[in-house]
Structure formats: structure tokens, C-alpha cells
Amino acid sequence: MLNQPHRPGSQPLGIPQDIDPFSLQMEGADGAMALPEVMPPAPKGNQTWRWLLISLISCGLTTGAAVGAFVWLVNLPPVANCDNTASITSDRAELYCAQIAAESGQLDDVLASLDLIAAWETGHPLYYEVQPLVDQWSRVALQAANQQLQAGQLEDARALVGHIPAHSTVYDQAQAVLDSWNAEWETGEAIVATAQEALQVKDWGKASQQVQALSDLRNPYWRGEQVQTLSRQIRQERQAQTLLDQAIAQAAPGGADRLGGALRTASQIDQATYAWTHAQPYLNRWSDLLLTLALDKWYGADLATATQLGRQAALNPQRAKVAQEMIWLSESRQQAQTSLSTWRGAPDQLIKLYQAMMVANQIPADSPYYGQAKSNVDTWQTYLGDLAQLQLAQAIGQVRTLDTVKLAITQAQKVPIGHPRRVEAQTMIAHWRQEMERIEDRPYLVKAHQLAQAETIGGLQAAIQSANGVALHRALRGEAQSWIYVWTNKIQAIEDRPTLNQAKAMADRGELTQAIATASTVASGRALYSEAQAAIAGWQQQIFAQEQARQRALQRAAQTPEPTTSETPDDALEAQERLAAELETDAVPLPNQAPTMPSAGPRTTPRGRSTPPLPRRIETVPGPAPKPAAPAPSPAVVTPPAPLTPPAAETPSAPAPVPIAPPPPSLSAPTIPAPAPIDVAPPTLDQGQPPDGDEPQAGLSRRSPLAVVPPQPEHPARPSLTKSAANHAPSHTDILYTGALYVGY
């Protein structure tokens, strides 16, 4: 290393180590780097750190460049505000806003964007960039135009096609489609015009052919919507023509009813049809006839008919105004008549009259009915002249005292004779005079009601006497007579109720005949007469049911064979008990059967036997119930019964008999003493007049003398009742062999 040649600029040997070997020597004219003549070798450790430092610097620079690029991307200049037109200062911003608007999908926004970029010519910097957008938005415009054409909006379709620019690839297609639309549209319009001409002349066949022609077109508007529209119009025209023909035929005989019916029929015609135009002359003529007749009815004071005729004429639109004026004229007069017809003056009467005047004032001066309306208004104003005076009289009369009513009458009498309100004033005077009578007679009825509250005969009679204080032809006479009738019925009910209750008590004890006789004392026309008659009918039905049961039992007993000599007394007693049980079973009342008497015709009896005739009806006798007879002692020895024989002679008072089968002779019964005679009250009859068989109780009287009639003799072989049957029968009654009920004492 010492033998190395010396290089210019190298640092001579012996230079201190702290001096930079790369420092420049500025002294002298020529500067040169002083380099050492011999460079010491660098250590390996320093070289490694140098490369590490270079790597770190490179990574830092790369990271800084990436961060700077990211910041540059993030911090782009702000986009334009499309809502603020002032911020849109470049074509790029306009294109951006156009794209944002077109993305909304609204047709107006798409067309606005298309119009914006379509104006850019070939030399525009963004011309080639926006061509895809122009084609896309042009197709949207063409599709919208096709939809408008299908809806029948040709002009709107043409306007949409006009937005497509000439440099668009869709332009030629749009123009070709538009030309085909125009040609087909002209064809469709010609077909529709031909159909309309056929409908005007009622050529339904030719019009139907045009429907077929429209269906041959390719456009959905003509072959779909227009075909349906034309078909519907043809049906409407034919229906309208049918209605017009019916209306003409209906109005041909004439008369208000037929003309009104013709107008109602013709009013159903669709006004959009040609038949409505043809019907208009008929409608005008019919409406004029009805309005003329309505005016005649108005003069005849038949305002309801005039109003009705006006409403019928109003069905014609060309006569609706005049018809409404006729309605106003009739209704105003009708309201005025309603207001003036009430005799009592009231505020609502004044209001109705003013309303009538307001309705009449709606008729204009050019109306044909203006003269009649003006005359009515003038007359009604005259009627209102003295209405205040009558209102004052009525206000005074409403106090309802004797002095105020007299003052009201004096006030109303001031209306002079001949005044339009004279009749109303006289009517009010008559009303107030009746009110005076009510005020004067009301105390009689008040006192009568106070007396009648006791609900006694004396109190009710005093109430009737007080109510009779209302004189004849007075205002409260009818009310007084009504209360007198009510109180009289109460008195009769109080008087007759004990009698009817007594009869019901007798019926509850089984004394039906005595109950009937007692209830029959309630005279006709009394308050409880209907109730008594209803009770009598029920009791008679019970008696009749018992009699029928007894007759059926006797008939069954008559058909039983005679016992032989071998029968024991016990067998006879058992047969007797069976007969009594059957009699008890059959004696059930028939509630649903009418109380009819048994037939009076003869009945067949077994051959070889004779039975006494039965009476035609059951005799009922009044009087108290007899005491029950003492029970008969049991027989010690049972002997065969003797055959039954009828009595030698019947009581003359018995009615015509009805033959029945005799009781069985095989039964034996204990000897029962004959009952005492019965006191019978004979009916009061005129000389020579037979008793009425339908009303057995009609001839009974409480004041009739009593007659003692001996009872019917009883055969000793009469079958006796068992203990159970005797318990159900009344204690004082028995069954005779003649079939009548016997009441014993």
C-alpha cells in the first residue's frame, strides 16, 4: 500500500484523522478535491448499516407517495350542486346533473336530459362520451310515445318522438314508426266517421260493419279501445231510440199524466246520443203543454198539482228554468196559504209568510210568471198590516187567566170587518171564549177528582154530582161526562163484586147450580156483567161435562150382563164399586168442548126393557146449599135386587125426557132415605109465554116467590156410589134415575 502511486487530489500522508478527506480546497486558482493517496479499507459493519439506511429511506418515500396519492384522491374538488344553477359552471357539471336527473326514472327528467346533450354538436369535447346516453334516452322517449299512441294520444306521441335528436341511432326507427302511426290513425278516424254517419241515420248494420273494420287495424288503440267504444255507442243509440219511440207512443193520447210519463221516459235517454237531439222537439212541446196546464191549476188554487206539473216539465233541460219559476210561484203561494190558514197568530206564521215572499221574489222580471208573483207579494204585505195587533192579543191570551183572556178578546175585536185578518181574529175570539169556559168549569172537575180518590160509593157519587156541575155545551162537558162514566162503572163494580165473589166461592165448593143462580143476578149493562157471564159459561160447561160422564157410565152399566144366582154378595159389591169408579173417571170436565146440550132425539134401548125418559136440560135452582145426607148403614143381608120400574107419574115441571138405557138390575144398594123437598124459585114469565130453553137463568129473580116442588122418586134398586166417588161429589147432590142432578136437603 505504500508503493501505490500518488493520485492527484489525494490527501497526503500525515493528515490528521479529524480532517474530512472530501473537503474542497478553495484556495488558489484551481480547486481540487484533496483525496488521500492511500484509502483505508472500510469496515464491513459500516457498509451494512448504509444499506439498511437506504432501504428505510426508500420505504419512507414510497409510503409518502401512496399517502399523497390517497389524499389527492380523497380531496377531489367538490361536485356541482344541481339544485343551484349558479354552481353549474361547466359542461361536465351539466352532464353530471343530467345523469342524476335521468336516474330518477321520471319521463320529464329523461326528456330534459336528452334535450340538454342533444344540442352538443360534433366538435364538443364531450360529444362522443355522451352518445351512449343519447341512444339510451332516445329509446325511453320512443317507448313512452308508443304508450301514448296506444292510449289514443297521437299528438302526445308525436311530441315525444320530436325529442329524439337526428344524430341518435334511434332517430330513423322513430320516424318510420311515426309515419306508420299517422297512416293508421287516418284510417281509423275515417272508419269512425263513417260509423257516426250511419248512427245519425239509424243504419245499425253499417255501423256494425265499421266495428269489424276497426278490429282489423294493428294499433291496439283502434282494435281494442275504439272497438269497445263504438260497440257501446251503437247499443246506447239503439236503446235511446227505443226509449224515444216509447215516449212518443205514450204521449200520443194526450193528457197530463201521459205527457208526464212520456217526459220521464224520454229523460232516461243519454244526452250524448243522437236520439237525444231527435227527441228535443218532442220534449219542448210536451213541456210547454204541461206548463200551460200548471198555470191553469195555479189559477184554480190547485197548487200541489201545479207544483207537480212544474217538476215534470223540469225534466226537459231546455225548459228547466221556466219550470223552476212555476215551482217557485206555486210553492210560495202554498206556504202563504199554510201560514194564513192557521187561526192562531204565531211567530212561525210570520216567518212562513216572509219565506213565501222571498220565494216569490226569486222570479225574475223577464219571467212569464212575474206578474202573478208581484200580485201575490203585494197581497201578502197587506195581510201583514195588523199582524202585530193580533200578535199582541195572542200574547195577552197566553197568560190563561180570566181577566187576560177577556182583554185579549177585546183586543182582537178591534180588527174591522172586511180586513183580510178578520176571520183569523174571530177564530181567536172563539178560542178564547172556550178558554174562559175551561177556566170557569175546571174547579168542578178538580173537586170531583178529590172526592173520587176515596174509592167509596159515597165518594164516587159525590164526585159524579160535582162533575154534573159542568153545564151542557160547555168546553169541559165531554171530559166531565167521561169521568162520570168511569166513576159509575166503579160504583157498579163495588156493588156487584161481593155477589160475584160469593158465586165463585160456591163454585169452588162444587155448588155450581147455586153459583150460576147467584152470578145471574148481575144485571145486563153493569160493569161486571161480562165477567159474570163468562163465569156462568164455564160453570155450565162443567155441569154439562159431568152429565155426559154420568150418562156414559149408565150406558156401560146397562150393557153389563145380569148376574146369576151363583154370585155372592161380595161379587155384587165389587161390581158396584167398579161402576162407581167408572163414573168417577168419566166425570172429568172437558175444558175445550163447548157446553152443548144432549140431543133430544130418542135413543135405542135393549129389547124387553123400558126406561123412564130423561129431561132435555138440567134444572138449576137458586138457594143455599143443603146439608149433606147421613150415610146409609151397611145392609146386614144382601138380597137380590128387584127390577127397576119407572115412577108412576113425573113432576109436571120436568121438561121433555130423553130415553137412555136402564141401570143394571144385578146391583144392590142400601136403602137411602128420600131427600127433602127442594124450594125452587119459578121464573117470572108472561101469561102464555113458554120459558126460554137457551137461557135457563134468564127468568130467575131474587124477588120471585118460592115454590116447593117434591123431588123425583128414587127407585130402591138404584146403584149406590162407593166411598171414593161420594167424596168427589158435592155433599148435597145426588143423581136421579131420570138423569137429572138432584140437590137434596
XYZ file of C-alpha atoms in Angstrom, residues 30 85 112 122 128 152 254 266 293 322 354 383 444 448 465 506 511 525 652 657 703 720:
22
model
C -7.568 25.645 -9.320
C -77.931 26.542 -11.193
C -84.851 17.305 -20.210
C -69.706 17.023 -33.193
C -68.541 11.117 -28.210
C -105.136 7.253 -28.203
C -152.606 13.271 -24.612
C -137.546 10.451 -22.567
C -151.782 23.258 -17.639
C -139.237 28.261 -16.745
C -141.894 36.130 4.841
C -152.090 40.770 5.256
C -165.791 21.355 39.351
C -164.693 15.740 41.690
C -172.587 15.089 41.383
C -169.942 -21.577 45.726
C -172.209 -25.803 44.203
C -175.270 -3.384 31.338
C -195.156 -31.618 35.879
C -187.272 -36.610 28.712
C -187.963 -11.196 44.314
C -175.087 -46.677 45.202
